[in-house]
CSV table of C-alpha atoms in Angstrom, one decimal:
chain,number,residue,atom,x,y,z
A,1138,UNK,CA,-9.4,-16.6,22.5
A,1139,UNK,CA,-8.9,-13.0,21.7
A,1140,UNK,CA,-5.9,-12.1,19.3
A,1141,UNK,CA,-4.5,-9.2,19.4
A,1142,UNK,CA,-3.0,-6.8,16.7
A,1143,UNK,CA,-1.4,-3.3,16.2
A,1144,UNK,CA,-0.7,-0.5,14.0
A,1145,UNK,CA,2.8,1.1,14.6
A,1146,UNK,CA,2.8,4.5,13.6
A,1147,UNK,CA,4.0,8.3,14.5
A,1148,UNK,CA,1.5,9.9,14.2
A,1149,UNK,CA,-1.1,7.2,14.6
A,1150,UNK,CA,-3.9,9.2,16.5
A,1151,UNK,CA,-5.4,9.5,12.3
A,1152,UNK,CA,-5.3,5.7,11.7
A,1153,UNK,CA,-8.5,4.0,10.8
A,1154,UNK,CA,-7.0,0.4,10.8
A,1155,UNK,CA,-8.6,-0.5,14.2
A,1156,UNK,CA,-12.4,0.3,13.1
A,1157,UNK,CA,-11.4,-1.8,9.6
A,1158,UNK,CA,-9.6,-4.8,11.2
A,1159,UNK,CA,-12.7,-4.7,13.7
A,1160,UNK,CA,-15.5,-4.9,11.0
A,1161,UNK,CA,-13.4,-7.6,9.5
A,1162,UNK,CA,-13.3,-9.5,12.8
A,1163,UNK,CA,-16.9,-9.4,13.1
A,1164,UNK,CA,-17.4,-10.6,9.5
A,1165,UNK,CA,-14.9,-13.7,10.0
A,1166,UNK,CA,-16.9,-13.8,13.4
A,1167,UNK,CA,-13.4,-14.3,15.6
A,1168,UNK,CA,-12.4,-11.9,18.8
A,1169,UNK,CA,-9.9,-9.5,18.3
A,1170,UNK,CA,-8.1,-6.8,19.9
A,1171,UNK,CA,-6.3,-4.0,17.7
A,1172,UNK,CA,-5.0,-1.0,19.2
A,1173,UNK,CA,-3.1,2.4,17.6
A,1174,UNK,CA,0.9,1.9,19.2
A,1175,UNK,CA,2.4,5.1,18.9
A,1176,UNK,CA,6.6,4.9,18.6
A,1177,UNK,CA,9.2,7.6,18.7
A,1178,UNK,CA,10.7,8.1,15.6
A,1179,UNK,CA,13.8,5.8,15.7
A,1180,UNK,CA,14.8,2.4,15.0
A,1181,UNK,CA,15.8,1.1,18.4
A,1182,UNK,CA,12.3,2.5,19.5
A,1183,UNK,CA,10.9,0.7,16.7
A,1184,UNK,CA,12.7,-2.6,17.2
A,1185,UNK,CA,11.9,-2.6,21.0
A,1186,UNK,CA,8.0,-2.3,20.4
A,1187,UNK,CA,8.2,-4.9,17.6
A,1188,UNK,CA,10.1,-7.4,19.7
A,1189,UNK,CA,7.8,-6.5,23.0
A,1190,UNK,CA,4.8,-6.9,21.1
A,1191,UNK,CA,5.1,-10.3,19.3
A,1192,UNK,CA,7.1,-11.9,22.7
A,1193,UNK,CA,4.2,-11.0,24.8
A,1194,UNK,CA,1.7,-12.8,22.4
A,1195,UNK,CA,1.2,-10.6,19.4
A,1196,UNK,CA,-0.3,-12.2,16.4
A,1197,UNK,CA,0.4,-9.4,14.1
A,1198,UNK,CA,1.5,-5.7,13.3
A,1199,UNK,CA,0.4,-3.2,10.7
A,1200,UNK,CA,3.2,-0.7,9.9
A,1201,UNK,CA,2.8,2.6,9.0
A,1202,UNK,CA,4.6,6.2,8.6
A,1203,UNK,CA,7.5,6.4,8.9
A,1204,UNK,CA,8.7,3.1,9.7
A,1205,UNK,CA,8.1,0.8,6.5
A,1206,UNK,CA,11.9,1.0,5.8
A,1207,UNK,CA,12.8,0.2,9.7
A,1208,UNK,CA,10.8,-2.8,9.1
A,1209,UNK,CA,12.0,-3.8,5.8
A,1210,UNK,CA,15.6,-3.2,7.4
A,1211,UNK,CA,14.6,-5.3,10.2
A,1212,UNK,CA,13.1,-8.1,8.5
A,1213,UNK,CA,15.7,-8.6,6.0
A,1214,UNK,CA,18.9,-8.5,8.6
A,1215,UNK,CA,17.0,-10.6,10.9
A,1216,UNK,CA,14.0,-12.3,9.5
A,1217,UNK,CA,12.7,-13.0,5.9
A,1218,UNK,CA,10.5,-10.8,3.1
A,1219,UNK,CA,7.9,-11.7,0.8
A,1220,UNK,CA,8.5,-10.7,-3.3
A,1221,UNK,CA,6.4,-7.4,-2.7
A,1222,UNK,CA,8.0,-6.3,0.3
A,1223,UNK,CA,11.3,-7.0,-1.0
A,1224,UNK,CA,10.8,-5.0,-4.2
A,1225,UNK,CA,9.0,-2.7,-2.7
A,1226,UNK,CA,12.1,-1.9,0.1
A,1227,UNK,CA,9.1,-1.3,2.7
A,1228,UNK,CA,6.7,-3.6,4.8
A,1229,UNK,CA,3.1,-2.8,6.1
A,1230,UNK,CA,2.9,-6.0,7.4
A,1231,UNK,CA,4.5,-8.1,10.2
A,1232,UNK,CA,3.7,-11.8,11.3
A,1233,UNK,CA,6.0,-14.3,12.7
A,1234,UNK,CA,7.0,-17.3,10.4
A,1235,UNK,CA,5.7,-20.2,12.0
A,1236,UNK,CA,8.4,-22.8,9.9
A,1237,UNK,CA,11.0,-21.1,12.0
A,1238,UNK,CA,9.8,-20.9,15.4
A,1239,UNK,CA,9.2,-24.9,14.9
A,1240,UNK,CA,12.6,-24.8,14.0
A,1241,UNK,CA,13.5,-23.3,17.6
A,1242,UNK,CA,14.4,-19.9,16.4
A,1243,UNK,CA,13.6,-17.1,18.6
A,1244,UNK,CA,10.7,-14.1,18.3
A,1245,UNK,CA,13.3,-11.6,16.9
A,1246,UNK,CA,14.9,-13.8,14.2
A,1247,UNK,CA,11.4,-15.1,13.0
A,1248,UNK,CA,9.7,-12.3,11.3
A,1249,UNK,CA,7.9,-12.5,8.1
A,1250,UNK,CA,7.5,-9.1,6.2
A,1251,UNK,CA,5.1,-8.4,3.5
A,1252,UNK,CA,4.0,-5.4,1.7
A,1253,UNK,CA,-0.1,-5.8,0.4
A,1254,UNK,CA,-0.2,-2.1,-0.6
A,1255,UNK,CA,0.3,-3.2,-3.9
A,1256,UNK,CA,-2.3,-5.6,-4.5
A,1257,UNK,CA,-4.9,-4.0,-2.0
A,1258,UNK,CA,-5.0,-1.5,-4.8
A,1259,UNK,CA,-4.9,-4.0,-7.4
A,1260,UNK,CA,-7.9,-5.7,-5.6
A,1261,UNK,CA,-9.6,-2.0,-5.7
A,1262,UNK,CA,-9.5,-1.2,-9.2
A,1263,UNK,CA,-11.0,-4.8,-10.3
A,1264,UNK,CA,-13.8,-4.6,-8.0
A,1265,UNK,CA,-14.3,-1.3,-9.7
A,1266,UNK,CA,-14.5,-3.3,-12.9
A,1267,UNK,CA,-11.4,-0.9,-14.0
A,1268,UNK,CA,-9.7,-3.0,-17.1
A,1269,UNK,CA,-6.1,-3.6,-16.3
A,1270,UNK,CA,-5.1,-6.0,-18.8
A,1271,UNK,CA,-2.7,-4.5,-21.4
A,1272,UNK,CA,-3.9,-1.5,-20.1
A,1273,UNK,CA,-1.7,1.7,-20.9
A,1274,UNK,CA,-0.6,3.4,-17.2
A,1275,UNK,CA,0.9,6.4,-16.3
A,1276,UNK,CA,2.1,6.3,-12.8
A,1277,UNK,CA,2.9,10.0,-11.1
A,1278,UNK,CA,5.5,10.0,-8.3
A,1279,UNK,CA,8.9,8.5,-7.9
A,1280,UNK,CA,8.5,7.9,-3.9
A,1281,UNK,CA,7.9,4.6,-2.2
A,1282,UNK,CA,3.8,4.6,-2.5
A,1283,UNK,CA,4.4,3.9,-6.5
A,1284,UNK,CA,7.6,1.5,-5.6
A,1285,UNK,CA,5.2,-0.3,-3.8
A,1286,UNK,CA,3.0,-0.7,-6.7
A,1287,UNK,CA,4.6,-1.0,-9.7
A,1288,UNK,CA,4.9,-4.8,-9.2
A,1289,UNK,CA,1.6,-5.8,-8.9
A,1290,UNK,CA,0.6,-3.8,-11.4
A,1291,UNK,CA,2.8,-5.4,-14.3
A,1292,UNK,CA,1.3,-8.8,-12.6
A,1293,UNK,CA,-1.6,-7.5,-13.3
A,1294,UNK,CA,-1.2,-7.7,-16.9
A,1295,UNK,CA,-0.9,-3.8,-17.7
A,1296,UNK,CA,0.6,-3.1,-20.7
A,1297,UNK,CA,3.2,0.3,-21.4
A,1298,UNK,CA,4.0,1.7,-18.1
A,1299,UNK,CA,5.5,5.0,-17.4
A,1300,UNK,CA,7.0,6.4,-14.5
A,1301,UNK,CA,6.3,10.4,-14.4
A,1302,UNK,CA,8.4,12.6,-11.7
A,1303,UNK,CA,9.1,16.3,-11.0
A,1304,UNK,CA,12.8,15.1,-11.1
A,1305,UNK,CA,13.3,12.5,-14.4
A,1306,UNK,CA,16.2,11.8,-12.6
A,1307,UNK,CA,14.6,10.0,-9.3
A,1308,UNK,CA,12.1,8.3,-11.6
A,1309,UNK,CA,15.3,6.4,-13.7
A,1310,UNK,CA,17.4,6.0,-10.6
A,1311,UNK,CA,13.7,4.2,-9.0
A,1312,UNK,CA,13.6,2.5,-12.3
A,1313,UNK,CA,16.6,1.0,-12.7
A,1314,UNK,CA,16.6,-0.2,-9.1
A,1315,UNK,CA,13.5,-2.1,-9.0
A,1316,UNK,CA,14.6,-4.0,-12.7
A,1317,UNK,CA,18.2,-4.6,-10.7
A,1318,UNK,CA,16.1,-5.8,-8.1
A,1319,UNK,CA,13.3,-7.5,-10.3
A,1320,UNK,CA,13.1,-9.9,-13.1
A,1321,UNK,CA,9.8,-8.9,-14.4
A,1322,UNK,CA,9.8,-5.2,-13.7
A,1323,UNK,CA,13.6,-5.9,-16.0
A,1324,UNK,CA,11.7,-7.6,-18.7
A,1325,UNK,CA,8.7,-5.1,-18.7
A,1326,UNK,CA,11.1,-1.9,-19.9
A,1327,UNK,CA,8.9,1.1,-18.1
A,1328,UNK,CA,9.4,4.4,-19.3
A,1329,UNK,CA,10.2,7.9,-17.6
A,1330,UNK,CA,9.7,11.1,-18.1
A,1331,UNK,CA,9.6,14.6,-15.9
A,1332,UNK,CA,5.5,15.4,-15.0
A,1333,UNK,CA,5.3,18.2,-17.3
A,1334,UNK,CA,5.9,16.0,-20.3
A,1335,UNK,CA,3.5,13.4,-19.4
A,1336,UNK,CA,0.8,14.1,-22.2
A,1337,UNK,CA,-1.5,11.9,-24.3
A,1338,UNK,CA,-3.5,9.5,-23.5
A,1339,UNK,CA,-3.6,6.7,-21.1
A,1340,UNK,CA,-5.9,4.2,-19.6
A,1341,UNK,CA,-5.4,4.5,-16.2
A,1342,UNK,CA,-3.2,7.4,-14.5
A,1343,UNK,CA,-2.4,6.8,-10.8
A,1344,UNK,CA,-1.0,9.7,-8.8
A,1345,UNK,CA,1.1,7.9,-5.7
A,1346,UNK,CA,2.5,11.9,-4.6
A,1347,UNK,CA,0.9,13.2,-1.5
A,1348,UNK,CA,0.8,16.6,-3.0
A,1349,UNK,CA,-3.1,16.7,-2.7
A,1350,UNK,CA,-3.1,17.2,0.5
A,1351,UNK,CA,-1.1,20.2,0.4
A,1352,UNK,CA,-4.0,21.9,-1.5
A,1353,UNK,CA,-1.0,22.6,-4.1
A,1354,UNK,CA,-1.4,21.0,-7.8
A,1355,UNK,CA,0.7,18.8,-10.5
A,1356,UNK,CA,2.1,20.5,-13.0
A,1357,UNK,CA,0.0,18.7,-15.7
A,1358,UNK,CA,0.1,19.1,-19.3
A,1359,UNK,CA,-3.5,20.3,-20.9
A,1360,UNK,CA,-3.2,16.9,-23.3
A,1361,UNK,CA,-2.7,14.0,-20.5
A,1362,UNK,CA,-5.8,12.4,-20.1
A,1363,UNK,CA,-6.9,9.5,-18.9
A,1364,UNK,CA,-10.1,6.7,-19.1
A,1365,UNK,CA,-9.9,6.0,-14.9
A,1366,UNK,CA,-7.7,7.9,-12.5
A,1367,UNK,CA,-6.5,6.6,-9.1
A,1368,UNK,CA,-5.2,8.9,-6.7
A,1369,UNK,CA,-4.2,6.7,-3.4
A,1370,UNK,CA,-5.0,9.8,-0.9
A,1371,UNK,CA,-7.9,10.0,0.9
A,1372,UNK,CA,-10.2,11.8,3.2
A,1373,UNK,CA,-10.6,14.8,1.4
A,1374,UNK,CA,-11.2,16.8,-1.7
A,1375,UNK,CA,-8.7,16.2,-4.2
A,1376,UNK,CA,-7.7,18.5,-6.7
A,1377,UNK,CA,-5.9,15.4,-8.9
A,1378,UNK,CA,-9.4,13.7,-9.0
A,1379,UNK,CA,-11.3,17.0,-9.8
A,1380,UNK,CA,-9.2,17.7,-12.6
A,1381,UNK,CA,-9.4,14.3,-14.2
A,1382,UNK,CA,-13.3,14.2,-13.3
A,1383,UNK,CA,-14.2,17.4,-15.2
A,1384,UNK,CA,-13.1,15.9,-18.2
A,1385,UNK,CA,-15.5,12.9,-17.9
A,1386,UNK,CA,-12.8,9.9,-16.7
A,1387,UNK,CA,-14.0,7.8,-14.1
A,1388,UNK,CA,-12.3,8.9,-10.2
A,1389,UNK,CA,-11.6,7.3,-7.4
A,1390,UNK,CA,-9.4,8.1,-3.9
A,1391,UNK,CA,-7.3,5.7,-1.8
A,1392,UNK,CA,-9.8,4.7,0.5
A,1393,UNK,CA,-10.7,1.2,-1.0
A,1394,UNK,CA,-7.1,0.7,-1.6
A,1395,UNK,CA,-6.6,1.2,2.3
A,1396,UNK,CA,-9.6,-1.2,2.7
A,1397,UNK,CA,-8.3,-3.8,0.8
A,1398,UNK,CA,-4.5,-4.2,2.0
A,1399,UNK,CA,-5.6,-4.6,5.1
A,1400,UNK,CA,-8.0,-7.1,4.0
A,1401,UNK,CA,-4.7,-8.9,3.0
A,1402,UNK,CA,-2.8,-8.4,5.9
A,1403,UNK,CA,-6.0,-9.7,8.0
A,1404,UNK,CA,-5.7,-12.9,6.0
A,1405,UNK,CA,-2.2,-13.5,6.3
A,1406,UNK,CA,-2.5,-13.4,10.0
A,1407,UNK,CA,-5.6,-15.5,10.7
A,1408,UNK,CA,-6.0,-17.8,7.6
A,1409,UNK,CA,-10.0,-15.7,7.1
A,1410,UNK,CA,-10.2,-14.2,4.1
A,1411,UNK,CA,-12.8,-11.3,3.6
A,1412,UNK,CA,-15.8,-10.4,1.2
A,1413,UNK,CA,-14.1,-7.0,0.6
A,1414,UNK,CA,-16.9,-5.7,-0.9
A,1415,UNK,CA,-19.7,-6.3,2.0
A,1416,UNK,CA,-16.9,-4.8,4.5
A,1417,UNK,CA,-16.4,-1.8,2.4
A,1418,UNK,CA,-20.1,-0.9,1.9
A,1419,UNK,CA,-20.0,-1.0,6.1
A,1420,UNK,CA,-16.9,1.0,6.1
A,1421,UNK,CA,-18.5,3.6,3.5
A,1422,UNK,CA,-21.5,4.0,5.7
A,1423,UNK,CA,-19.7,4.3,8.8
A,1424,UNK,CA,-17.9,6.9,6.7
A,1425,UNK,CA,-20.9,9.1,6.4
């Protein structure tokens, strides 16, 4: 029996998630159909699509710009969250909970949403053999792409984390809300500071801005370097990753992190879980 699956997006026309979800499919050897849903940009256009989709038989939804916070909204008014979504204040994944439609609880009230961004990049970085554990981490960005991350990293078992921003105030303001929000984000004390006074040495240094895709650069102090460096864009030069890459640390973009949260949301809907690795390298190719 074909199951069918959507990304929810505007735009969406860009999304790769059907080609992924479809190698995955053919690795888990099930049938599959996973279409690109395009949605105006409002809640009620949202909700309506949602509802539509998973009444009529949906199994799941990716979720995409701009409409992780609609979802995480939705969800928690109306359904449930999982620990990374609800840290993370967004969701990238939609399922229905199964214990509650046993319980007789309609389609709309039975939502599950879960946020994998986090650990697909987590999942990244170790098959890269990158050494996480009380590893010293600089994150760049104060938006929700390193909200969504700054969880399963400190699960992870890095060690000092800092939080670098053009504004040191939206970095604290972020900080203090997730260790509100968070026992273990509390407990792990991160540091802030503005971007221009990130220096030394690190690890790891993740940039979770999008401003590599404007072709304009961070301004980064000549002493911050770093051992690996993560920038979660993809599909295209990166300045971020040049930088870093001259100086001899080992770079990589987004693209496996993409790979490997869907990888998690594929398992959460069917109960398959995939050799990341063998789908990547057919991803990579298909790339080329």
């Amino acid at each position: 029996m074909t199951q069918h699956f959507i990304v929810i997006g505007n735009p969406i026309a860009h999304s790769q998630s059907p080609k992924i979800h479809h190698v995955f499919a053919q690795q888990a050897g099930i049938d599959i159909h996973y279409q690109r849903q395009f949605c105006p940009d409002n809640a009620e256009s949202f909700m309506a699509v949602i509802e539509a989709f998973f009444k009529g038989g949906g199994v799941g939804a990716n979720v995409t710009v701009p409409f992780k916070q609609i979802a995480y909204d939705y969800c928690q008014a109306q359904g449930s969250l999982s620990e990374h979504a609800n840290v993370a204040g967004a969701v990238n994944t939609l399922l229905l909970n199964t214990d509650a439609l046993k319980n007789g609880v309609p389609h709309a009230k039975a939502l599950y949403g879960d946020n994998t961004d986090g650990q697909g990049l987590i999942n990244h970085m170790l098959s890269l053999s990158w050494p996480l554990t009380g590893a010293r981490v600089a994150i760049i960005g104060a938006g929700g792409a390193a909200r969504g991350v700054i969880l399963p990293l400190i699960q992870a078992g890095v060690g000092q984390l800092t939080l670098a921003n053009r504004s040191l105030n939206r970095a604290e303001i972020l900080v203090d809300a997730l260790s509100n929000a968070n026992q273990t984000i509390k407990e792990h004390a991160i540091k802030t500071c503005a971007i221009s006074d990130l220096t030394g040495q690190f690890d790891l240094i993740i940039n979770a801005t999008s401003i590599g895709l404007s072709g304009e650069t961070l301004p980064l102090d000549d002493e911050l370097n770093g051992n690996y460096i993560y920038d979660m864009m993809y599909g295209r030069t990166l300045p971020f990753l040049q930088h870093f890459s001259a100086r001899g640390a080992q770079v990589s973009d987004g693209y496996g992190m993409l790979i490997g949260q869907a990888a998690l949301s594929f398992e959460r809907w069917t109960g398959h879980r995939i050799d990341v690795a063998k789908a990547s390298q057919t991803l990579y190719q298909m790339q080329k």
